[in-house]
Amino acid sequence: MIHTPQTATIMQRTQETKTIFSLQLSFTDPLIQRNYHFHPGQFNMVYLHGIGEIPISIVSDPRHSNGIQHTIRVVGRVTQALSKLVVGDKIGIRGPFGTGWPLEKSIRKDIVFFTGGLGCAPVVAAIKYVLKRRNQFNKVVIIQGVKHADDLIWKQQYQQWQAQSDVQILLASDVASPGWKGHVGPPTELLCQADFNPDNCALMLCGPQPMMIAVCQQLSGQGVREKNIWLSLERNMQCGNGQCGHCQIGPLFACKQGPVFNLEKVKPYLDKIGL
Amino acid sequence: MSNSPLEHPLFLPRARLNDLFQSLLDHGYRIMAPVVRDDSILYQQINSADALPHGIIDDRHNGSYQIAQAKTPRCFAWSNPQQSLKSFVFSPVEILWKSFYKDNELVFQAIKAEAQPTVIFGVKGCDIAGLQLLDQHFYHKKTPDTHYQQRRDNLILFGINCFRSGSQCFCTNTGDGPNISSPSDCIMSELDEGYIIHHVNSPLTEIIDTLQLKLATTAQQQQATYESSQAALSQQQKLPEITANSVFEQWSHPVWNDIADTCLGCGNCTTVCPSCFCHQESSDVSIDLTESSQTRSWDSCFTTQHSYLHGFYIRPERSQRYRQWLSHKFSGWQSQFGRIGCTGCGRCATYCPVGIDPTQVLQTLFKRRGEPA
């Protein structure tokens, strides 16, 4: 599973937006499927025969028995080819790799998810995990920012979450579209509205790195300690095993010590251009 | 494995070196040793000590390398060969696994690395240390690289203490030479009349025992100690004091842009470096699309592609790529592996087409105000 892929079948395919789709996968070997365990925030290397292999975060619930779900945006050659697959097609999976979100450590804390752009896939599994075990956590806030209101994927999902009285959802878009009810502007402007206790919280951030740096600076001003902030960082990943060297952020291998990092650990390297 | 020295070092007369070679061959080992090829010193498979580079010395400077014939009977009178040991354990190109369709099912097949018991004869301290660094990265971890492991388990290292420092050598600064300090199966010193054997590990103990060697004399041992200390004293390059953070702390130093004006971004330094481990994976498909080979090949952080991330490059500028290499090698490694990723072999400066010497870049980087450049 780490060095050589295992065959998985596409059980379901969902078109989320024009360029984003989700694949529900199941290993063809039931034993492998049974023994496959992951933490929200981890990723798989997804391989399409004859095309190539890319890292994709896992969005399904780790306790869900319906296999693995990946949500993928068409950005390059491999994602383009993956988007053309249909139910029943076979692909290869290596993984899971990397670290996950600190969910078990965050029980009885206020949880704030902050996501920007299309980078919400790595936190979706964590959101699902928390909402499924809602009574284990205190307040839950989800802040999502997009460039354009039409970019908001999982609209139905957000509507469902919004309908829950015990979850605060704050949406922001740089550009509104007709009917957009959320904030117009950068999502950082919503942080002051987020209802959470800075002394007993876990913040989970995902999205463009400059946005996360801005969020971290603002949170520091709001009295949130660095050890309570977690970020999912993206880098070129090819081996998944901390060997190929592409994913390094300073001395950190994002595929092994990340992609979810505690701010304290990654802060010295976060704002260095070119790392 | 530790290098515990023999209480009484042995002496192998030069005329009997072939007896050792024959014994190694009889025990089924393939012998890889330095030879002269294409006006360079390179490792090659040999069956006789006659093929060693007798009387050859090397002359290395920033951006230049040549060998010359000298009046010495010695075979290891040069500083280090063009290659390190990297390609013996980490192949420049190799297939990791294949995918194909069989009975309409997608099948994955792991490809095993082929390896045979191999003696590498006459390795200098910088390169044994380089191998130890690669061991840390590929082998001594929870999920070792299976290809690396297979090759590494089949290697037997005959180290030789180094008595010649090239003009770019600085192994005394990194603690990796000129005497061998990293684990080896056998450690020798070469004198005009033959070889002192300082240390030998199983399974070589039995082979050395059958040669029924005499003890090295005190004078021979003193000569070896003297020559080694002279090699150390002749090293001119010096590393400044570098911590796990210090190169990162110089992120905005003007030296990065100055270097980028000269550096060609060719990646020669990363290729010849004994510890550079970066590699890329590609899916190479047969022309009829039925079979695909997942191939890994050496990569270099000097390529823009190395930092590619869905549509953009994290390090589009050459200055950023040079900074990535140097900051990783001298600071990042310290956090990752507990020491710098450099063993002082000096190859990066020798084989740099424009003669950039990292020790000089580091000196500039950490030059205190008021000090001359």
XYZ file of C-alpha atoms in Angstrom:
648
model
C 0.000 0.000 0.000
C 2.889 2.373 0.625
C 5.177 1.482 -2.257
C 2.866 -0.149 -4.820
C -0.766 0.828 -5.544
C -3.779 -1.362 -4.972
C -6.649 -1.527 -7.424
C -9.810 0.356 -6.503
C -13.141 0.581 -8.324
C -15.163 3.757 -8.803
C -18.456 3.072 -7.039
C -19.993 6.502 -7.489
C -19.190 9.727 -9.292
C -20.620 13.134 -8.413
C -20.151 16.334 -10.383
C -19.838 18.993 -7.669
C -19.272 22.023 -9.929
C -18.233 22.482 -13.529
C -14.606 21.644 -12.692
C -14.916 19.710 -9.434
C -16.021 16.129 -9.088
C -16.022 13.459 -6.385
C -15.181 9.777 -6.700
C -16.368 7.172 -4.241
C -13.875 4.300 -4.318
C -13.673 0.791 -2.990
C -10.661 -1.524 -3.121
C -11.317 -4.560 -5.283
C -9.703 -6.736 -2.639
C -12.143 -6.792 0.323
C -9.333 -7.585 2.767
C -7.459 -4.453 1.753
C -10.660 -2.444 2.023
C -11.236 -3.804 5.546
C -7.699 -3.034 6.659
C -7.576 0.419 5.152
C -7.777 3.080 7.884
C -7.110 6.793 7.663
C -7.406 10.012 9.645
C -9.227 13.044 8.235
C -6.596 15.298 6.647
C -4.487 12.462 5.243
C -4.113 11.889 1.505
C -3.740 9.114 -1.029
C -1.594 8.898 -4.136
C -4.210 8.350 -6.840
C -2.979 6.649 -10.009
C -4.609 6.363 -13.391
C -3.106 3.707 -15.646
C -1.095 5.198 -18.448
C -1.528 8.765 -17.230
C 0.129 9.298 -13.859
C -0.133 9.588 -10.108
C -1.125 12.575 -7.950
C -1.752 13.287 -4.242
C -5.413 13.832 -3.329
C -6.814 14.376 0.153
C -9.439 12.031 1.505
C -12.804 13.617 2.201
C -14.852 10.690 3.496
C -15.572 9.915 7.124
C -12.926 7.526 8.501
C -15.606 5.384 10.185
C -17.795 5.282 7.092
C -17.893 1.825 5.600
C -18.642 3.047 2.067
C -15.020 3.189 1.017
C -12.956 6.257 0.270
C -14.078 9.509 -1.244
C -11.883 11.953 -3.139
C -12.999 15.366 -4.331
C -10.889 16.554 -7.234
C -10.598 19.804 -9.148
C -9.535 19.624 -12.785
C -6.228 21.482 -12.905
C -3.794 19.354 -14.893
C -3.267 16.315 -17.058
C -4.032 13.636 -14.470
C -7.063 15.365 -12.933
C -8.395 16.029 -16.446
C -8.169 12.311 -17.249
C -9.603 11.296 -13.870
C -12.611 13.549 -14.541
C -13.520 11.401 -17.528
C -13.833 8.184 -15.520
C -17.192 6.555 -14.910
C -18.625 4.143 -12.354
C -16.934 0.769 -12.637
C -13.603 2.120 -13.892
C -10.462 1.064 -12.024
C -7.687 3.176 -10.607
C -4.721 2.631 -8.270
C -4.431 3.889 -4.701
C -1.348 4.157 -2.462
C -1.778 5.442 1.046
C -2.944 6.823 3.323
C -0.059 9.249 3.786
C 0.776 12.121 6.093
C -0.705 13.455 9.273
C -4.355 14.164 9.962
C -6.233 16.849 11.861
C -5.954 16.712 15.678
C -9.571 15.664 16.149
C -9.238 13.318 19.081
C -7.063 15.875 20.879
C -9.743 18.511 20.308
C -12.602 16.838 22.159
C -14.448 19.288 24.459
C -12.906 22.250 22.657
C -14.424 24.890 20.391
C -13.622 23.973 16.785
C -13.143 26.549 14.058
C -12.702 25.433 10.465
C -11.353 28.133 8.183
C -11.085 27.363 4.509
C -10.428 29.486 1.494
C -10.612 29.177 -2.233
C -11.149 25.650 -3.381
C -8.918 24.302 -0.646
C -11.774 23.056 1.450
C -11.473 19.379 0.496
C -8.855 18.532 3.170
C -11.086 19.875 5.963
C -14.353 18.412 4.719
C -13.537 15.004 6.206
C -12.772 16.732 9.509
C -16.020 18.724 9.403
C -17.984 15.548 8.729
C -16.147 13.799 11.554
C -16.928 16.553 14.063
C -20.570 16.979 13.073
C -21.156 13.255 13.287
C -19.823 13.347 16.850
C -21.250 16.786 17.610
C -21.778 16.208 21.336
C -18.052 15.516 21.889
C -17.138 19.074 20.905
C -18.135 22.497 22.196
C -18.911 25.268 19.705
C -18.344 24.581 16.022
C -17.674 27.359 13.504
C -17.125 26.910 9.779
C -15.739 29.860 7.827
C -15.446 29.458 4.095
C -14.175 32.042 1.657
C -14.317 31.827 -2.131
C -13.269 34.129 -4.946
C -16.628 34.008 -6.660
C -19.949 32.988 -5.123
C -20.373 30.378 -7.868
C -17.182 28.623 -6.657
C -18.811 27.418 -3.454
C -18.961 23.682 -3.793
C -21.038 21.402 -1.616
C -23.794 24.037 -1.573
C -26.289 21.482 -0.336
C -23.830 20.351 2.273
C -23.469 23.913 3.551
C -27.236 24.346 3.581
C -27.516 21.205 5.686
C -24.803 22.356 8.059
C -26.378 25.831 8.208
C -29.681 24.258 9.195
C -28.031 22.802 12.289
C -28.581 25.227 15.148
C -25.370 24.198 16.868
C -23.034 25.134 14.005
C -22.070 28.682 13.038
C -21.490 29.003 9.305
C -19.840 32.121 7.926
C -19.447 32.436 4.176
C -17.551 35.089 2.261
C -17.014 35.727 -1.412
C -14.810 38.312 -3.081
C -17.395 38.599 -5.833
C -21.081 38.075 -5.096
C -23.643 36.616 -7.460
C -27.434 37.098 -7.446
C -28.901 35.560 -4.330
C -25.594 35.437 -2.414
C -26.442 35.885 1.248
C -22.951 35.675 2.645
C -20.365 38.360 3.283
C -18.780 40.130 0.324
C -15.055 40.539 0.915
C -12.154 38.446 2.221
C -13.087 35.714 4.710
C -10.638 37.111 7.265
C -13.187 39.886 7.848
C -15.521 37.248 9.287
C -13.108 36.079 11.986
C -14.323 38.695 14.465
C -17.870 37.294 14.117
C -16.772 33.741 14.905
C -18.085 32.672 18.291
C -15.401 30.631 20.064
C -13.312 30.681 23.217
C -9.698 31.590 22.316
C -8.488 29.811 25.465
C -10.099 26.473 24.616
C -10.160 26.016 20.881
C -8.680 24.239 17.893
C -8.495 26.094 14.593
C -8.107 24.094 11.413
C -7.062 26.069 8.368
C -6.879 25.129 4.745
C -6.500 27.147 1.562
C -4.013 29.420 -0.170
C -0.890 29.916 1.947
C -1.004 33.775 1.935
C -4.581 33.607 3.200
C -3.601 31.229 6.004
C -0.705 33.503 7.007
C -3.151 36.433 7.198
C -5.573 34.345 9.278
C -2.794 33.287 11.663
C -1.736 36.915 12.159
C -5.300 37.958 12.899
C -5.856 35.035 15.265
C -2.711 35.964 17.138
C -4.241 39.435 17.640
C -7.402 37.782 18.956
C -5.367 35.971 21.594
C -5.361 32.480 20.038
C -2.178 30.616 20.900
C -0.102 29.152 18.066
C -0.308 25.646 19.489
C -4.078 25.710 18.898
C -3.799 26.483 15.179
C -3.384 23.766 12.535
C -2.816 24.220 8.823
C -2.960 21.911 5.827
C -0.186 22.845 3.373
C 0.186 21.823 -0.234
C 3.423 20.902 -1.957
C 4.558 18.761 -4.880
C 4.328 15.192 -3.582
C 5.489 12.200 -5.561
C 6.546 9.366 -3.250
C 4.325 10.069 -0.217
C 6.973 8.536 1.991
C 9.232 11.511 2.776
C 11.867 10.401 0.268
C 11.584 12.169 -3.067
C 12.323 15.595 -1.574
C 9.802 17.670 -3.528
C 7.477 18.475 -0.643
C 10.052 19.944 1.720
C 9.124 23.110 3.590
C 12.438 23.961 5.210
C 13.366 20.794 7.109
C 9.778 19.477 7.092
C 8.545 16.832 4.694
C 4.950 17.895 3.991
C 3.965 14.371 2.940
C 5.116 12.853 6.223
C 5.202 15.488 8.974
C 2.283 17.228 7.197
C 0.227 18.034 5.258
C -1.487 19.065 8.520
C 1.011 21.055 10.583
C 0.764 22.728 13.927
C 1.508 26.435 13.515
C 4.257 26.344 16.146
C 6.170 23.799 14.068
C 5.828 25.342 10.631
C 5.800 29.051 11.519
C 9.546 29.713 10.970
C 9.171 28.621 7.343
C 5.626 29.715 6.524
C 6.270 33.218 5.223
C 9.553 32.476 3.456
C 9.014 32.929 -0.267
C 10.359 29.959 -2.193
C 10.123 27.387 0.593
C 28.221 -1.781 13.076
C 31.149 -0.002 14.685
C 34.715 0.544 13.559
C 36.537 -1.016 16.490
C 40.210 -0.986 15.531
C 42.243 -4.175 15.582
C 44.421 -4.350 18.654
C 47.288 -5.262 16.366
C 46.796 -3.843 12.849
C 47.820 -6.174 10.033
C 49.934 -5.507 6.986
C 49.121 -6.612 3.438
C 52.176 -6.303 1.163
C 51.376 -4.652 -2.197
C 52.364 -7.824 -4.058
C 49.669 -9.735 -2.188
C 46.759 -7.402 -2.960
C 45.689 -9.782 -5.702
C 45.530 -12.616 -3.141
C 42.903 -10.573 -1.315
C 41.067 -9.882 -4.567
C 41.120 -13.565 -5.489
C 39.813 -14.538 -2.099
C 36.959 -12.039 -2.407
C 36.115 -13.391 -5.866
C 36.256 -16.968 -4.545
C 33.733 -15.999 -1.907
C 31.347 -14.857 -4.622
C 31.780 -11.117 -4.354
C 31.728 -8.787 -7.312
C 34.497 -6.208 -6.867
C 33.828 -2.598 -7.784
C 36.896 -0.414 -7.536
C 38.256 2.840 -8.898
C 39.876 2.677 -12.326
C 41.022 5.242 -14.856
C 38.397 5.695 -17.528
C 37.725 8.667 -19.805
C 40.489 10.665 -18.102
C 38.709 10.319 -14.777
C 38.716 8.019 -11.790
C 35.501 6.018 -11.810
C 34.201 2.880 -10.123
C 34.080 -0.153 -12.354
C 33.894 -3.914 -11.895
C 37.393 -5.422 -11.849
C 38.836 -8.862 -11.136
C 42.438 -7.925 -10.512
C 44.267 -5.289 -8.519
C 46.255 -4.587 -11.690
C 43.290 -2.555 -12.955
C 43.513 -0.074 -10.068
C 44.762 3.444 -10.878
C 48.461 2.843 -10.172
C 50.435 6.043 -9.661
C 47.500 8.298 -10.562
C 46.849 11.564 -8.755
C 44.077 14.072 -9.311
C 44.244 17.826 -9.580
C 40.959 19.506 -8.722
C 39.997 23.133 -8.642
C 36.727 25.029 -8.764
C 35.245 24.006 -12.095
C 38.158 21.847 -13.205
C 39.413 18.295 -12.800
C 42.258 16.372 -14.294
C 44.355 13.366 -13.479
C 48.093 12.919 -13.862
C 50.705 10.183 -13.587
C 52.950 10.537 -10.555
C 56.004 8.704 -9.344
C 54.271 6.629 -6.720
C 53.397 2.940 -6.603
C 50.151 3.761 -4.811
C 46.671 3.107 -6.205
C 44.715 5.484 -3.960
C 46.907 8.568 -4.136
C 44.033 10.731 -5.448
C 41.420 12.567 -3.349
C 38.136 11.038 -4.499
C 36.604 9.500 -7.638
C 34.169 11.327 -9.889
C 31.229 9.351 -8.489
C 30.224 8.876 -4.897
C 28.624 5.600 -3.776
C 25.128 6.970 -4.435
C 24.439 5.112 -7.674
C 25.331 1.751 -6.054
C 22.347 1.968 -3.733
C 20.065 4.521 -5.353
C 19.861 3.874 -9.059
C 19.797 6.937 -11.348
C 16.816 5.393 -13.177
C 14.761 2.403 -12.099
C 11.280 0.977 -12.344
C 9.414 0.730 -9.046
C 6.242 -0.992 -10.230
C 4.224 -1.693 -13.324
C 0.537 -1.533 -14.119
C -1.232 -3.472 -16.847
C -4.550 -5.082 -17.636
C -4.950 -8.824 -17.272
C -8.324 -10.440 -17.966
C -9.841 -6.953 -17.922
C -8.537 -6.324 -14.416
C -6.055 -3.580 -13.568
C -3.027 -5.255 -12.016
C -0.063 -3.734 -10.163
C 3.238 -5.539 -9.988
C 6.053 -4.462 -7.669
C 9.463 -4.675 -9.350
C 12.290 -5.920 -7.166
C 15.748 -4.435 -7.398
C 18.453 -6.829 -8.499
C 21.557 -6.920 -6.360
C 24.501 -9.233 -5.917
C 27.053 -9.345 -3.123
C 29.411 -6.522 -3.981
C 32.644 -5.311 -2.472
C 33.396 -1.659 -3.069
C 37.119 -1.402 -2.726
C 39.037 1.697 -1.740
C 36.302 4.076 -0.602
C 37.362 7.361 0.994
C 35.898 8.662 4.258
C 33.765 11.366 2.638
C 31.956 8.784 0.544
C 31.407 6.268 3.329
C 29.921 9.141 5.326
C 27.793 10.047 2.297
C 26.461 6.512 2.185
C 25.639 6.680 5.870
C 23.595 9.819 5.185
C 21.679 8.039 2.438
C 21.137 5.106 4.832
C 19.496 7.516 7.261
C 17.195 8.819 4.566
C 16.245 5.644 2.695
C 16.917 2.783 5.070
C 16.816 3.509 8.787
C 13.156 4.395 8.931
C 9.804 2.795 9.609
C 9.181 1.974 5.958
C 12.599 1.541 4.297
C 12.887 1.913 0.556
C 12.867 -1.683 -0.639
C 15.080 -1.059 -3.682
C 17.673 0.759 -1.592
C 17.522 -1.873 1.129
C 18.107 -4.718 -1.310
C 21.221 -3.087 -2.760
C 22.571 -1.807 0.539
C 22.315 -5.205 2.222
C 24.568 -6.599 -0.488
C 27.364 -4.054 -0.096
C 30.671 -4.652 1.630
C 32.778 -1.541 2.100
C 36.560 -1.546 2.002
C 37.426 1.937 3.191
C 40.798 3.555 2.751
C 42.074 6.431 4.840
C 42.724 9.415 2.611
C 46.218 10.883 2.336
C 45.502 13.440 -0.383
C 43.228 16.422 0.017
C 42.053 18.091 -3.167
C 41.946 21.869 -3.175
C 38.188 21.788 -2.458
C 38.250 19.068 0.193
C 37.034 20.016 3.665
C 36.185 16.678 5.287
C 38.039 17.681 8.459
C 35.395 20.403 8.876
C 32.508 17.962 8.560
C 34.196 15.280 10.694
C 34.154 12.671 7.912
C 37.851 12.370 7.060
C 40.588 12.089 6.082
C 40.526 8.986 8.291
C 37.341 6.977 8.002
C 34.899 7.706 10.792
C 31.693 6.103 9.450
C 30.890 2.385 9.771
C 32.849 0.260 7.293
C 33.546 -3.445 6.893
C 37.290 -2.952 6.541
C 39.518 0.095 6.957
C 42.961 0.309 5.434
C 45.774 2.806 4.902
C 47.945 2.684 1.820
C 51.740 3.037 2.079
C 54.244 2.615 -0.745
C 54.951 -0.981 0.236
C 51.374 -2.077 0.907
C 48.317 -1.725 3.080
C 47.777 -1.471 6.830
C 44.511 -3.119 7.871
C 43.217 -1.178 10.866
C 39.785 -2.700 11.221
C 37.878 -5.643 9.832
C 34.338 -6.844 10.409
C 32.634 -10.134 9.831
C 32.189 -11.544 7.150
C 35.580 -10.252 5.994
C 37.427 -11.471 9.098
C 37.542 -14.997 7.744
C 38.862 -13.831 4.355
C 41.574 -11.684 5.936
C 42.514 -14.530 8.330
C 43.179 -16.907 5.452
C 45.786 -14.486 4.091
C 47.855 -15.083 7.256
C 49.181 -11.536 7.313
C 51.952 -10.225 9.527
C 51.384 -7.372 11.921
C 51.968 -3.820 10.738
C 55.099 -2.345 12.250
C 55.057 0.654 14.559
C 56.921 2.625 11.917
C 54.278 1.794 9.315
C 51.509 2.864 11.666
C 53.320 6.089 12.490
C 53.798 6.785 8.778
C 50.053 6.351 8.169
C 49.184 8.638 11.077
C 51.626 11.252 9.791
C 50.302 11.159 6.220
C 46.725 11.407 7.383
C 47.500 14.398 9.573
C 49.312 16.069 6.662
C 46.245 15.522 4.458
C 44.108 17.148 7.151
C 46.493 20.082 7.528
C 46.569 20.719 3.781
C 42.819 21.415 3.608
C 42.214 25.067 2.838
C 38.424 25.328 2.685
C 36.658 26.125 5.923
C 33.001 25.972 6.791
C 31.634 28.726 9.016
C 29.637 27.715 12.069
C 26.167 26.795 10.832
C 23.109 25.878 12.911
C 19.810 24.256 11.976
C 18.318 27.739 11.586
C 21.170 29.925 10.457
C 20.858 29.575 6.663
C 17.079 30.092 6.920
C 17.777 33.235 8.922
C 19.721 34.643 5.954
C 16.753 34.271 3.604
C 16.990 37.827 2.243
C 20.781 38.014 1.965
C 21.995 39.588 -1.321
C 24.347 36.630 -1.934
C 21.458 34.564 -3.354
C 20.922 37.005 -6.220
C 24.657 37.344 -6.774
C 24.999 33.565 -7.135
C 22.021 33.398 -9.478
C 23.892 35.708 -11.870
C 26.589 33.038 -12.201
C 24.863 29.699 -11.515
C 23.670 27.931 -14.661
C 21.096 25.882 -12.754
C 22.486 22.733 -14.385
C 22.208 20.517 -11.305
C 25.718 19.060 -11.618
C 26.310 19.754 -7.918
C 23.262 17.716 -6.900
C 24.202 14.862 -9.241
C 27.724 14.438 -7.882
C 26.730 15.101 -4.250
C 26.997 11.892 -2.189
C 23.899 12.775 -0.153
C 21.461 14.510 -2.537
C 18.477 12.174 -2.605
C 15.773 13.993 -4.595
C 14.074 11.921 -7.232
C 11.043 12.177 -9.443
C 8.522 9.598 -10.501
C 7.026 9.294 -13.962
C 4.570 6.917 -15.598
C 6.178 5.598 -18.753
C 3.581 3.998 -20.990
C 4.156 1.389 -23.688
C 3.253 2.513 -27.188
C 0.137 0.326 -27.241
C -0.900 1.728 -23.821
C -1.200 -1.753 -22.333
C 1.623 -1.431 -19.810
C 2.904 1.454 -17.745
C 6.123 1.541 -15.744
C 6.364 3.792 -12.694
C 9.934 4.973 -13.050
C 11.940 6.955 -10.598
C 14.954 8.924 -11.637
C 17.300 11.325 -9.909
C 15.914 14.825 -9.732
C 17.508 18.109 -8.805
C 16.123 21.033 -6.837
C 17.796 23.223 -9.482
C 15.002 22.420 -11.944
C 11.854 24.574 -11.899
C 9.761 21.411 -12.182
C 11.011 20.271 -8.776
C 8.754 22.816 -7.061
C 5.775 22.525 -9.416
C 2.426 22.775 -7.686
C -0.808 22.649 -9.725
C -0.112 25.376 -12.223
C 2.722 27.344 -10.658
C 6.250 26.978 -9.337
C 7.195 27.626 -5.733
C 10.765 28.445 -6.799
C 10.590 30.068 -10.249
C 13.857 31.996 -9.722
C 17.308 30.435 -9.856
C 18.310 32.386 -6.753
C 15.479 30.626 -4.904
C 16.587 27.246 -6.167
C 20.218 27.746 -5.176
C 19.014 28.953 -1.763
C 16.810 25.867 -1.466
C 19.779 23.572 -2.081
C 22.205 25.312 0.252
C 19.668 25.903 3.044
C 18.629 22.266 2.928
C 22.134 20.873 2.748
C 23.533 22.901 5.636
C 20.576 23.828 7.860
C 17.540 21.692 6.934
C 19.548 18.470 7.191
C 20.493 19.262 10.768
C 16.836 19.160 11.834
C 16.062 16.162 9.623
C 19.052 13.939 10.296
C 21.017 15.481 13.153
C 23.937 16.723 11.065
C 24.683 18.695 7.903
C 24.085 16.914 4.612
C 27.628 17.553 3.433
C 30.661 15.325 3.925
C 33.277 17.768 2.609
C 34.088 15.871 -0.618
C 34.143 19.139 -2.589
C 32.693 17.598 -5.754
C 30.001 20.292 -6.058
C 32.739 22.887 -6.591
C 34.900 20.665 -8.822
C 32.115 19.733 -11.208
C 30.380 23.117 -11.225
C 30.871 24.374 -14.790
C 31.251 27.934 -13.491
C 33.240 27.002 -10.394
C 30.851 28.065 -7.614
C 32.247 26.885 -4.286
C 29.559 26.496 -1.590
C 32.093 26.974 1.220
C 32.827 30.441 -0.171
C 29.108 31.199 -0.534
C 28.613 30.191 3.102
C 31.553 32.330 4.172
C 29.964 35.316 2.434
C 26.592 34.485 3.974
C 27.953 34.446 7.506
C 30.615 37.097 7.121
C 30.531 39.433 10.067
C 30.221 43.134 9.383
C 33.608 44.696 8.729
C 35.256 41.426 7.707
C 36.807 41.271 4.247
C 34.805 39.360 1.601
